[in-house]
Structure formats: C-alpha cells, structure tokens
Amino acid sequence: GAVVSQHPSWVICKSGTSVKIECRSLDFQATTMFWYRQFPKQSLMLMATSNEGSKATYEQGVEKDKFLINHASLTLSTLTVTSAHPEDSSFYICSALLGGRALSTDTQYFGPGTRLTVL
Amino acid sequence: AQSVTQLDSHVSVSEGTPVLLRCNYSSSYSPSLFWYVQHPNKGLQLLLKYTSAATLVKGINGFEAEFKKSETSFHLTKPSAHMSDAAEYFCVVSDPPYDKVIFGPGTSLSVIP
C-alpha cells in the first residue's frame, strides 16, 4: 500500500512553454503533498507544501508564479512549471503523507520522479 | 538551525561485507531522523526512522541505525551487503516544532561482486 505515482516520468519541452506534472496517491488519501527538486548528484530540496483545498506553501526562494501548485482533490496534486527555461531542467519529485499527519515525524511516500528537460 | 552532513559522498563495499554510511546532524531540539534509499527510476523508500523512542532502530532489508545524541550521529549499518543494496542513501533530519525536513547530500553505495 501507500503508492504514489507521477506523470509523466520524463518530459522535454521548448523554452517558454509550460509543463504540468501530476502526482497521485493511488491507494490512500493525502491532504498534504510535497514537491521537491533534485539536481544531478545532489540532494532533494523542498520546493513547496501542497494542501488540499487551500493555497500551497512555498519555501523561501521558490517563485510561486513560476511553479504553480494545485491540490484539487485528496489524491491529486499538480505542479505546473510556467514559461520554462533551461535552468528549470531538473528532477521533480513529489511525496505524500498518510492522512493529516506531521511531516517531521511521519513517513513520506515518494513518487518515482519526473525528469524535465527544457531546450 | 537544522542541518545534516553525510560524510561520504560515495562508499564502495564488497558483497557480503559490512556497510557503514555516516550521518551527523545539527538540531536545536530533539530531532526526528530518517534514512531513505533511492534506487534508479524508483521513488525514495523509507529504510528506518528515529522519533525519540529506542535509540537503536531496526529497519527494512537488514539495515539499522543508532541515534547517539552525544555524538549527534545517526549512522546506518548493515552486517552483510547485497548487490541489491547498491543505491543512493539519504539521511534526513527534522525538528518537530518546525515541521520541516532537511535532506543530507546523499551517499552513493556501490556493491562489488
């Protein structure tokens, strides 16, 4: 149980276009999901917390108008990279918490990631 | 402030020999600590976590870690490495009051046949 999927697994787009990445909790409801960015050979950086039915909370330095997050249901969060540029190329990973638990003490269930390449 | 250091960016061991992946943390409170493993093309998976219970934590696939407050360490060990253990390992620290998690830089484990 506790499976999280992401779609697409990889995407290539032209500079200036927008790309949407979906994160789904397949067998549980998640009021809270998280979006991370991982550069090659580096660690995960938390970008934002996605809350079902309310606005996302962005980490310092993350442009909210650039990275639009929508958590429209208890099983789906989307990340839209708007007007993508080559520097946005990265590996984007989502995670979900079971129910409404605390990030600091409970297990995150991660999606397999989406590799974005902007030409 | 929270921070986490993984002292080795890459560790290579022979199959059947012990594994030691080192993690040191900095925290203002009593932290929660996690180890996650990332296999290529797969999502990160929790190996084990410490949340102020027993200091020796046993996880999946034979891994365990010991929380040592005096040394601010949470090293990951396994008695005998298996080829399937080859992956990227992340130590994660969190302070409950802030409900944030900080990922370490990761350690790449290679297992030699």
PDB file of C-alpha atoms in Angstrom:
ATOM      1  CA  GLY A   1       0.000   0.000   0.000  1.00  0.00           C
ATOM      2  CA  ALA A   2       0.829   3.728   0.102  1.00  0.00           C
ATOM      3  CA  VAL A   3       1.813   4.073  -3.533  1.00  0.00           C
ATOM      4  CA  VAL A   4       2.436   7.439  -5.147  1.00  0.00           C
ATOM      5  CA  SER A   5       2.648   7.869  -8.900  1.00  0.00           C
ATOM      6  CA  GLN A   6       3.879  10.709 -11.057  1.00  0.00           C
ATOM      7  CA  HIS A   7       3.098  11.521 -14.651  1.00  0.00           C
ATOM      8  CA  PRO A   8       4.884  11.971 -16.899  1.00  0.00           C
ATOM      9  CA  SER A   9       8.088  10.203 -15.905  1.00  0.00           C
ATOM     10  CA  TRP A  10      10.024  12.406 -18.277  1.00  0.00           C
ATOM     11  CA  VAL A  11       9.240  15.379 -20.475  1.00  0.00           C
ATOM     12  CA  ILE A  12      11.145  17.518 -22.947  1.00  0.00           C
ATOM     13  CA  CYS A  13       9.793  20.937 -23.818  1.00  0.00           C
ATOM     14  CA  LYS A  14      10.825  24.106 -25.586  1.00  0.00           C
ATOM     15  CA  SER A  15      11.857  27.200 -23.694  1.00  0.00           C
ATOM     16  CA  GLY A  16       8.886  29.437 -22.929  1.00  0.00           C
ATOM     17  CA  THR A  17       6.286  26.691 -22.777  1.00  0.00           C
ATOM     18  CA  SER A  18       4.522  25.401 -19.666  1.00  0.00           C
ATOM     19  CA  VAL A  19       4.659  21.872 -18.349  1.00  0.00           C
ATOM     20  CA  LYS A  20       2.283  20.171 -15.922  1.00  0.00           C
ATOM     21  CA  ILE A  21       3.365  17.305 -13.684  1.00  0.00           C
ATOM     22  CA  GLU A  22       0.822  15.183 -11.849  1.00  0.00           C
ATOM     23  CA  CYS A  23       1.270  13.472  -8.504  1.00  0.00           C
ATOM     24  CA  ARG A  24      -1.295  10.924  -7.391  1.00  0.00           C
ATOM     25  CA  SER A  25      -1.718   8.893  -4.238  1.00  0.00           C
ATOM     26  CA  LEU A  26      -3.100   5.650  -5.610  1.00  0.00           C
ATOM     27  CA  ASP A  27      -4.402   3.831  -2.560  1.00  0.00           C
ATOM     28  CA  PHE A  28      -4.746   6.448   0.137  1.00  0.00           C
ATOM     29  CA  GLN A  29      -5.946   9.980   0.639  1.00  0.00           C
ATOM     30  CA  ALA A  30      -3.394  12.678   1.178  1.00  0.00           C
ATOM     31  CA  THR A  31      -4.387  16.065   2.479  1.00  0.00           C
ATOM     32  CA  THR A  32      -0.772  17.118   2.240  1.00  0.00           C
ATOM     33  CA  MET A  33       1.688  16.511  -0.559  1.00  0.00           C
ATOM     34  CA  PHE A  34       5.145  17.900  -1.115  1.00  0.00           C
ATOM     35  CA  TRP A  35       7.157  18.884  -4.158  1.00  0.00           C
ATOM     36  CA  TYR A  36      10.908  18.521  -4.264  1.00  0.00           C
ATOM     37  CA  ARG A  37      13.558  19.352  -6.798  1.00  0.00           C
ATOM     38  CA  GLN A  38      16.699  17.274  -7.196  1.00  0.00           C
ATOM     39  CA  PHE A  39      19.683  18.393  -9.234  1.00  0.00           C
ATOM     40  CA  PRO A  40      22.074  15.783 -10.645  1.00  0.00           C
ATOM     41  CA  LYS A  41      24.224  14.187  -7.995  1.00  0.00           C
ATOM     42  CA  GLN A  42      22.604  16.375  -5.352  1.00  0.00           C
ATOM     43  CA  SER A  43      20.065  16.084  -2.618  1.00  0.00           C
ATOM     44  CA  LEU A  44      16.384  16.897  -2.554  1.00  0.00           C
ATOM     45  CA  MET A  45      15.290  20.454  -1.957  1.00  0.00           C
ATOM     46  CA  LEU A  46      11.766  21.025  -0.710  1.00  0.00           C
ATOM     47  CA  MET A  47      10.008  23.477  -3.003  1.00  0.00           C
ATOM     48  CA  ALA A  48       6.524  23.663  -1.562  1.00  0.00           C
ATOM     49  CA  THR A  49       3.838  22.031   0.521  1.00  0.00           C
ATOM     50  CA  SER A  50       0.617  21.314  -1.303  1.00  0.00           C
ATOM     51  CA  ASN A  51      -2.526  21.431   0.820  1.00  0.00           C
ATOM     52  CA  GLU A  52      -5.806  20.019  -0.430  1.00  0.00           C
ATOM     53  CA  GLY A  53      -8.360  22.759  -0.823  1.00  0.00           C
ATOM     54  CA  SER A  54      -6.058  25.631   0.028  1.00  0.00           C
ATOM     55  CA  LYS A  55      -3.066  27.507  -1.283  1.00  0.00           C
ATOM     56  CA  ALA A  56       0.323  25.889  -1.387  1.00  0.00           C
ATOM     57  CA  THR A  57       3.073  26.985   0.970  1.00  0.00           C
ATOM     58  CA  TYR A  58       6.309  27.776  -0.829  1.00  0.00           C
ATOM     59  CA  GLU A  59       9.804  27.564   0.578  1.00  0.00           C
ATOM     60  CA  GLN A  60      11.968  30.631   0.623  1.00  0.00           C
ATOM     61  CA  GLY A  61      13.437  31.394  -2.759  1.00  0.00           C
ATOM     62  CA  VAL A  62      10.866  29.420  -4.763  1.00  0.00           C
ATOM     63  CA  GLU A  63       8.879  31.553  -7.192  1.00  0.00           C
ATOM     64  CA  LYS A  64       5.212  30.818  -6.669  1.00  0.00           C
ATOM     65  CA  ASP A  65       4.259  32.358 -10.001  1.00  0.00           C
ATOM     66  CA  LYS A  66       6.795  30.156 -11.723  1.00  0.00           C
ATOM     67  CA  PHE A  67       5.860  26.909 -10.037  1.00  0.00           C
ATOM     68  CA  LEU A  68       2.083  26.728  -9.780  1.00  0.00           C
ATOM     69  CA  ILE A  69       0.724  24.068  -7.449  1.00  0.00           C
ATOM     70  CA  ASN A  70      -2.849  22.879  -7.329  1.00  0.00           C
ATOM     71  CA  HIS A  71      -4.172  20.239  -4.935  1.00  0.00           C
ATOM     72  CA  ALA A  72      -7.695  19.845  -6.198  1.00  0.00           C
ATOM     73  CA  SER A  73      -8.525  16.523  -4.583  1.00  0.00           C
ATOM     74  CA  LEU A  74      -7.337  14.238  -1.823  1.00  0.00           C
ATOM     75  CA  THR A  75      -5.424  12.109  -4.320  1.00  0.00           C
ATOM     76  CA  LEU A  76      -4.041  14.588  -6.838  1.00  0.00           C
ATOM     77  CA  SER A  77      -1.586  17.450  -6.746  1.00  0.00           C
ATOM     78  CA  THR A  78      -0.186  19.121  -9.850  1.00  0.00           C
ATOM     79  CA  LEU A  79       2.926  21.193 -10.381  1.00  0.00           C
ATOM     80  CA  THR A  80       2.967  23.468 -13.415  1.00  0.00           C
ATOM     81  CA  VAL A  81       6.270  24.952 -14.471  1.00  0.00           C
ATOM     82  CA  THR A  82       5.279  28.103 -16.320  1.00  0.00           C
ATOM     83  CA  SER A  83       7.363  29.679 -19.076  1.00  0.00           C
ATOM     84  CA  ALA A  84      10.017  27.051 -18.593  1.00  0.00           C
ATOM     85  CA  HIS A  85      13.663  27.864 -19.224  1.00  0.00           C
ATOM     86  CA  PRO A  86      16.731  25.612 -19.438  1.00  0.00           C
ATOM     87  CA  GLU A  87      17.629  26.384 -15.820  1.00  0.00           C
ATOM     88  CA  ASP A  88      14.339  24.772 -14.789  1.00  0.00           C
ATOM     89  CA  SER A  89      15.602  21.443 -16.100  1.00  0.00           C
ATOM     90  CA  SER A  90      15.709  19.098 -13.150  1.00  0.00           C
ATOM     91  CA  PHE A  91      14.245  16.031 -11.499  1.00  0.00           C
ATOM     92  CA  TYR A  92      10.980  16.847  -9.739  1.00  0.00           C
ATOM     93  CA  ILE A  93       9.751  14.513  -7.012  1.00  0.00           C
ATOM     94  CA  CYS A  94       6.507  14.554  -5.081  1.00  0.00           C
ATOM     95  CA  SER A  95       5.634  12.887  -1.828  1.00  0.00           C
ATOM     96  CA  ALA A  96       2.539  12.398   0.271  1.00  0.00           C
ATOM     97  CA  LEU A  97       1.725  11.882   3.912  1.00  0.00           C
ATOM     98  CA  LEU A  98      -0.959   9.489   5.021  1.00  0.00           C
ATOM     99  CA  GLY A  99      -3.934  11.440   6.300  1.00  0.00           C
ATOM    100  CA  GLY A 100      -3.108  14.693   8.014  1.00  0.00           C
ATOM    101  CA  ARG A 101      -0.010  13.656   9.867  1.00  0.00           C
ATOM    102  CA  ALA A 102       3.139  15.607  10.595  1.00  0.00           C
ATOM    103  CA  LEU A 103       5.975  15.819   8.135  1.00  0.00           C
ATOM    104  CA  SER A 104       8.518  15.876  10.923  1.00  0.00           C
ATOM    105  CA  THR A 105       7.631  12.531  12.433  1.00  0.00           C
ATOM    106  CA  ASP A 106       5.821  10.504   9.830  1.00  0.00           C
ATOM    107  CA  THR A 107       6.759   8.634   6.728  1.00  0.00           C
ATOM    108  CA  GLN A 108       6.652  10.321   3.382  1.00  0.00           C
ATOM    109  CA  TYR A 109       5.691   8.175   0.420  1.00  0.00           C
ATOM    110  CA  PHE A 110       7.520   9.314  -2.667  1.00  0.00           C
ATOM    111  CA  GLY A 111       6.662   9.242  -6.311  1.00  0.00           C
ATOM    112  CA  PRO A 112       9.251   7.969  -8.789  1.00  0.00           C
ATOM    113  CA  GLY A 113      10.009  11.463 -10.054  1.00  0.00           C
ATOM    114  CA  THR A 114       9.688  13.390 -13.306  1.00  0.00           C
ATOM    115  CA  ARG A 115      12.702  14.414 -15.311  1.00  0.00           C
ATOM    116  CA  LEU A 116      12.155  17.746 -17.039  1.00  0.00           C
ATOM    117  CA  THR A 117      14.443  18.907 -19.812  1.00  0.00           C
ATOM    118  CA  VAL A 118      13.912  22.359 -21.241  1.00  0.00           C
ATOM    119  CA  LEU A 119      15.564  23.021 -24.576  1.00  0.00           C
TER     120      LEU A 119
ATOM    121  CA  ALA B   1      19.114  25.602  12.796  1.00  0.00           C
ATOM    122  CA  GLN B   2      18.825  22.176  11.328  1.00  0.00           C
ATOM    123  CA  SER B   3      21.473  20.654   9.124  1.00  0.00           C
ATOM    124  CA  VAL B   4      22.644  17.215   8.162  1.00  0.00           C
ATOM    125  CA  THR B   5      26.015  16.024   6.929  1.00  0.00           C
ATOM    126  CA  GLN B   6      26.773  12.773   5.180  1.00  0.00           C
ATOM    127  CA  LEU B   7      30.491  12.405   5.431  1.00  0.00           C
ATOM    128  CA  ASP B   8      30.990  10.147   2.428  1.00  0.00           C
ATOM    129  CA  SER B   9      29.624  11.010  -0.974  1.00  0.00           C
ATOM    130  CA  HIS B  10      30.464   7.522  -2.204  1.00  0.00           C
ATOM    131  CA  VAL B  11      31.043   4.214  -0.441  1.00  0.00           C
ATOM    132  CA  SER B  12      32.108   1.011  -2.117  1.00  0.00           C
ATOM    133  CA  VAL B  13      31.952  -2.384  -0.394  1.00  0.00           C
ATOM    134  CA  SER B  14      32.294  -5.989  -1.444  1.00  0.00           C
ATOM    135  CA  GLU B  15      29.239  -8.204  -1.399  1.00  0.00           C
ATOM    136  CA  GLY B  16      28.886  -9.904   1.962  1.00  0.00           C
ATOM    137  CA  THR B  17      30.908  -7.315   3.888  1.00  0.00           C
ATOM    138  CA  PRO B  18      29.504  -4.777   6.363  1.00  0.00           C
ATOM    139  CA  VAL B  19      28.072  -1.438   5.302  1.00  0.00           C
ATOM    140  CA  LEU B  20      28.537   1.805   7.218  1.00  0.00           C
ATOM    141  CA  LEU B  21      27.017   5.042   5.949  1.00  0.00           C
ATOM    142  CA  ARG B  22      27.705   8.008   8.183  1.00  0.00           C
ATOM    143  CA  CYS B  23      25.342  10.818   9.104  1.00  0.00           C
ATOM    144  CA  ASN B  24      25.798  13.710  11.507  1.00  0.00           C
ATOM    145  CA  TYR B  25      23.159  16.277  12.266  1.00  0.00           C
ATOM    146  CA  SER B  26      22.665  19.609  13.899  1.00  0.00           C
ATOM    147  CA  SER B  27      19.443  20.397  15.705  1.00  0.00           C
ATOM    148  CA  SER B  28      18.206  22.770  18.351  1.00  0.00           C
ATOM    149  CA  TYR B  29      15.657  20.315  19.662  1.00  0.00           C
ATOM    150  CA  SER B  30      15.130  16.608  19.937  1.00  0.00           C
ATOM    151  CA  PRO B  31      15.102  15.720  16.282  1.00  0.00           C
ATOM    152  CA  SER B  32      13.433  13.043  14.278  1.00  0.00           C
ATOM    153  CA  LEU B  33      15.837  11.262  11.970  1.00  0.00           C
ATOM    154  CA  PHE B  34      15.216   9.186   8.881  1.00  0.00           C
ATOM    155  CA  TRP B  35      17.137   7.172   6.331  1.00  0.00           C
ATOM    156  CA  TYR B  36      15.714   6.914   2.829  1.00  0.00           C
ATOM    157  CA  VAL B  37      17.033   4.894  -0.112  1.00  0.00           C
ATOM    158  CA  GLN B  38      16.699   5.903  -3.751  1.00  0.00           C
ATOM    159  CA  HIS B  39      17.071   3.289  -6.461  1.00  0.00           C
ATOM    160  CA  PRO B  40      17.296   4.421 -10.087  1.00  0.00           C
ATOM    161  CA  ASN B  41      13.883   5.044 -11.614  1.00  0.00           C
ATOM    162  CA  LYS B  42      12.141   4.342  -8.330  1.00  0.00           C
ATOM    163  CA  GLY B  43      10.714   6.553  -5.638  1.00  0.00           C
ATOM    164  CA  LEU B  44      12.549   7.099  -2.392  1.00  0.00           C
ATOM    165  CA  GLN B  45      11.758   4.460   0.173  1.00  0.00           C
ATOM    166  CA  LEU B  46      11.945   4.750   3.935  1.00  0.00           C
ATOM    167  CA  LEU B  47      14.521   2.425   5.485  1.00  0.00           C
ATOM    168  CA  LEU B  48      14.012   3.424   9.098  1.00  0.00           C
ATOM    169  CA  LYS B  49      13.249   6.340  11.379  1.00  0.00           C
ATOM    170  CA  TYR B  50      14.016   7.544  14.875  1.00  0.00           C
ATOM    171  CA  THR B  51      11.428   9.601  16.714  1.00  0.00           C
ATOM    172  CA  SER B  52      12.619   9.638  20.333  1.00  0.00           C
ATOM    173  CA  ALA B  53      11.921   6.023  21.161  1.00  0.00           C
ATOM    174  CA  ALA B  54      14.635   3.334  21.268  1.00  0.00           C
ATOM    175  CA  THR B  55      17.997   4.668  20.168  1.00  0.00           C
ATOM    176  CA  LEU B  56      18.806   1.560  18.125  1.00  0.00           C
ATOM    177  CA  VAL B  57      16.396   1.466  15.248  1.00  0.00           C
ATOM    178  CA  LYS B  58      15.897  -1.536  13.023  1.00  0.00           C
ATOM    179  CA  GLY B  59      14.675  -1.034   9.509  1.00  0.00           C
ATOM    180  CA  ILE B  60      13.893  -2.956   6.399  1.00  0.00           C
ATOM    181  CA  ASN B  61      16.272  -5.188   4.446  1.00  0.00           C
ATOM    182  CA  GLY B  62      18.550  -5.765   7.438  1.00  0.00           C
ATOM    183  CA  PHE B  63      19.528  -2.129   7.939  1.00  0.00           C
ATOM    184  CA  GLU B  64      19.743  -0.498  11.335  1.00  0.00           C
ATOM    185  CA  ALA B  65      20.884   2.816  12.763  1.00  0.00           C
ATOM    186  CA  GLU B  66      21.823   4.058  16.200  1.00  0.00           C
ATOM    187  CA  PHE B  67      20.935   7.515  17.476  1.00  0.00           C
ATOM    188  CA  LYS B  68      23.834   8.922  19.510  1.00  0.00           C
ATOM    189  CA  LYS B  69      22.927  12.284  20.951  1.00  0.00           C
ATOM    190  CA  SER B  70      26.383  12.917  22.430  1.00  0.00           C
ATOM    191  CA  GLU B  71      27.939  12.470  19.011  1.00  0.00           C
ATOM    192  CA  THR B  72      24.999  13.970  17.076  1.00  0.00           C
ATOM    193  CA  SER B  73      25.186  10.984  14.793  1.00  0.00           C
ATOM    194  CA  PHE B  74      22.761   8.567  13.165  1.00  0.00           C
ATOM    195  CA  HIS B  75      24.934   6.161  11.192  1.00  0.00           C
ATOM    196  CA  LEU B  76      23.337   3.480   9.021  1.00  0.00           C
ATOM    197  CA  THR B  77      24.737  -0.046   9.139  1.00  0.00           C
ATOM    198  CA  LYS B  78      24.126  -3.463   7.666  1.00  0.00           C
ATOM    199  CA  PRO B  79      26.096  -6.591   8.579  1.00  0.00           C
ATOM    200  CA  SER B  80      26.328  -8.007   5.079  1.00  0.00           C
ATOM    201  CA  ALA B  81      25.926  -6.079   1.837  1.00  0.00           C
ATOM    202  CA  HIS B  82      23.860  -7.449  -1.010  1.00  0.00           C
ATOM    203  CA  MET B  83      24.081  -6.453  -4.637  1.00  0.00           C
ATOM    204  CA  SER B  84      20.564  -5.067  -4.445  1.00  0.00           C
ATOM    205  CA  ASP B  85      21.718  -2.554  -1.805  1.00  0.00           C
ATOM    206  CA  ALA B  86      23.516  -0.503  -4.442  1.00  0.00           C
ATOM    207  CA  ALA B  87      21.654   2.819  -4.434  1.00  0.00           C
ATOM    208  CA  GLU B  88      21.678   6.394  -3.151  1.00  0.00           C
ATOM    209  CA  TYR B  89      21.050   6.835   0.559  1.00  0.00           C
ATOM    210  CA  PHE B  90      19.775   9.999   2.206  1.00  0.00           C
ATOM    211  CA  CYS B  91      19.863  10.909   5.868  1.00  0.00           C
ATOM    212  CA  VAL B  92      17.053  13.285   6.827  1.00  0.00           C
ATOM    213  CA  VAL B  93      16.668  15.394   9.953  1.00  0.00           C
ATOM    214  CA  SER B  94      13.605  17.159  11.227  1.00  0.00           C
ATOM    215  CA  ASP B  95      12.732  19.269  14.213  1.00  0.00           C
ATOM    216  CA  PRO B  96       9.114  18.705  15.172  1.00  0.00           C
ATOM    217  CA  PRO B  97       8.482  22.306  16.232  1.00  0.00           C
ATOM    218  CA  TYR B  98       9.218  23.467  12.714  1.00  0.00           C
ATOM    219  CA  ASP B  99       7.686  20.514  10.909  1.00  0.00           C
ATOM    220  CA  LYS B 100      10.377  20.741   8.272  1.00  0.00           C
ATOM    221  CA  VAL B 101      12.695  18.126   6.907  1.00  0.00           C
ATOM    222  CA  ILE B 102      16.241  18.627   5.665  1.00  0.00           C
ATOM    223  CA  PHE B 103      17.816  16.069   3.371  1.00  0.00           C
ATOM    224  CA  GLY B 104      21.502  15.307   3.543  1.00  0.00           C
ATOM    225  CA  PRO B 105      23.570  15.418   0.352  1.00  0.00           C
ATOM    226  CA  GLY B 106      23.345  11.652  -0.083  1.00  0.00           C
ATOM    227  CA  THR B 107      25.784   8.759  -0.166  1.00  0.00           C
ATOM    228  CA  SER B 108      26.085   6.563  -3.216  1.00  0.00           C
ATOM    229  CA  LEU B 109      26.649   2.933  -2.247  1.00  0.00           C
ATOM    230  CA  SER B 110      28.304   0.560  -4.691  1.00  0.00           C
ATOM    231  CA  VAL B 111      28.457  -3.166  -4.015  1.00  0.00           C
ATOM    232  CA  ILE B 112      31.217  -5.099  -5.739  1.00  0.00           C
ATOM    233  CA  PRO B 113      30.560  -8.763  -6.586  1.00  0.00           C
TER     234      PRO B 113
END
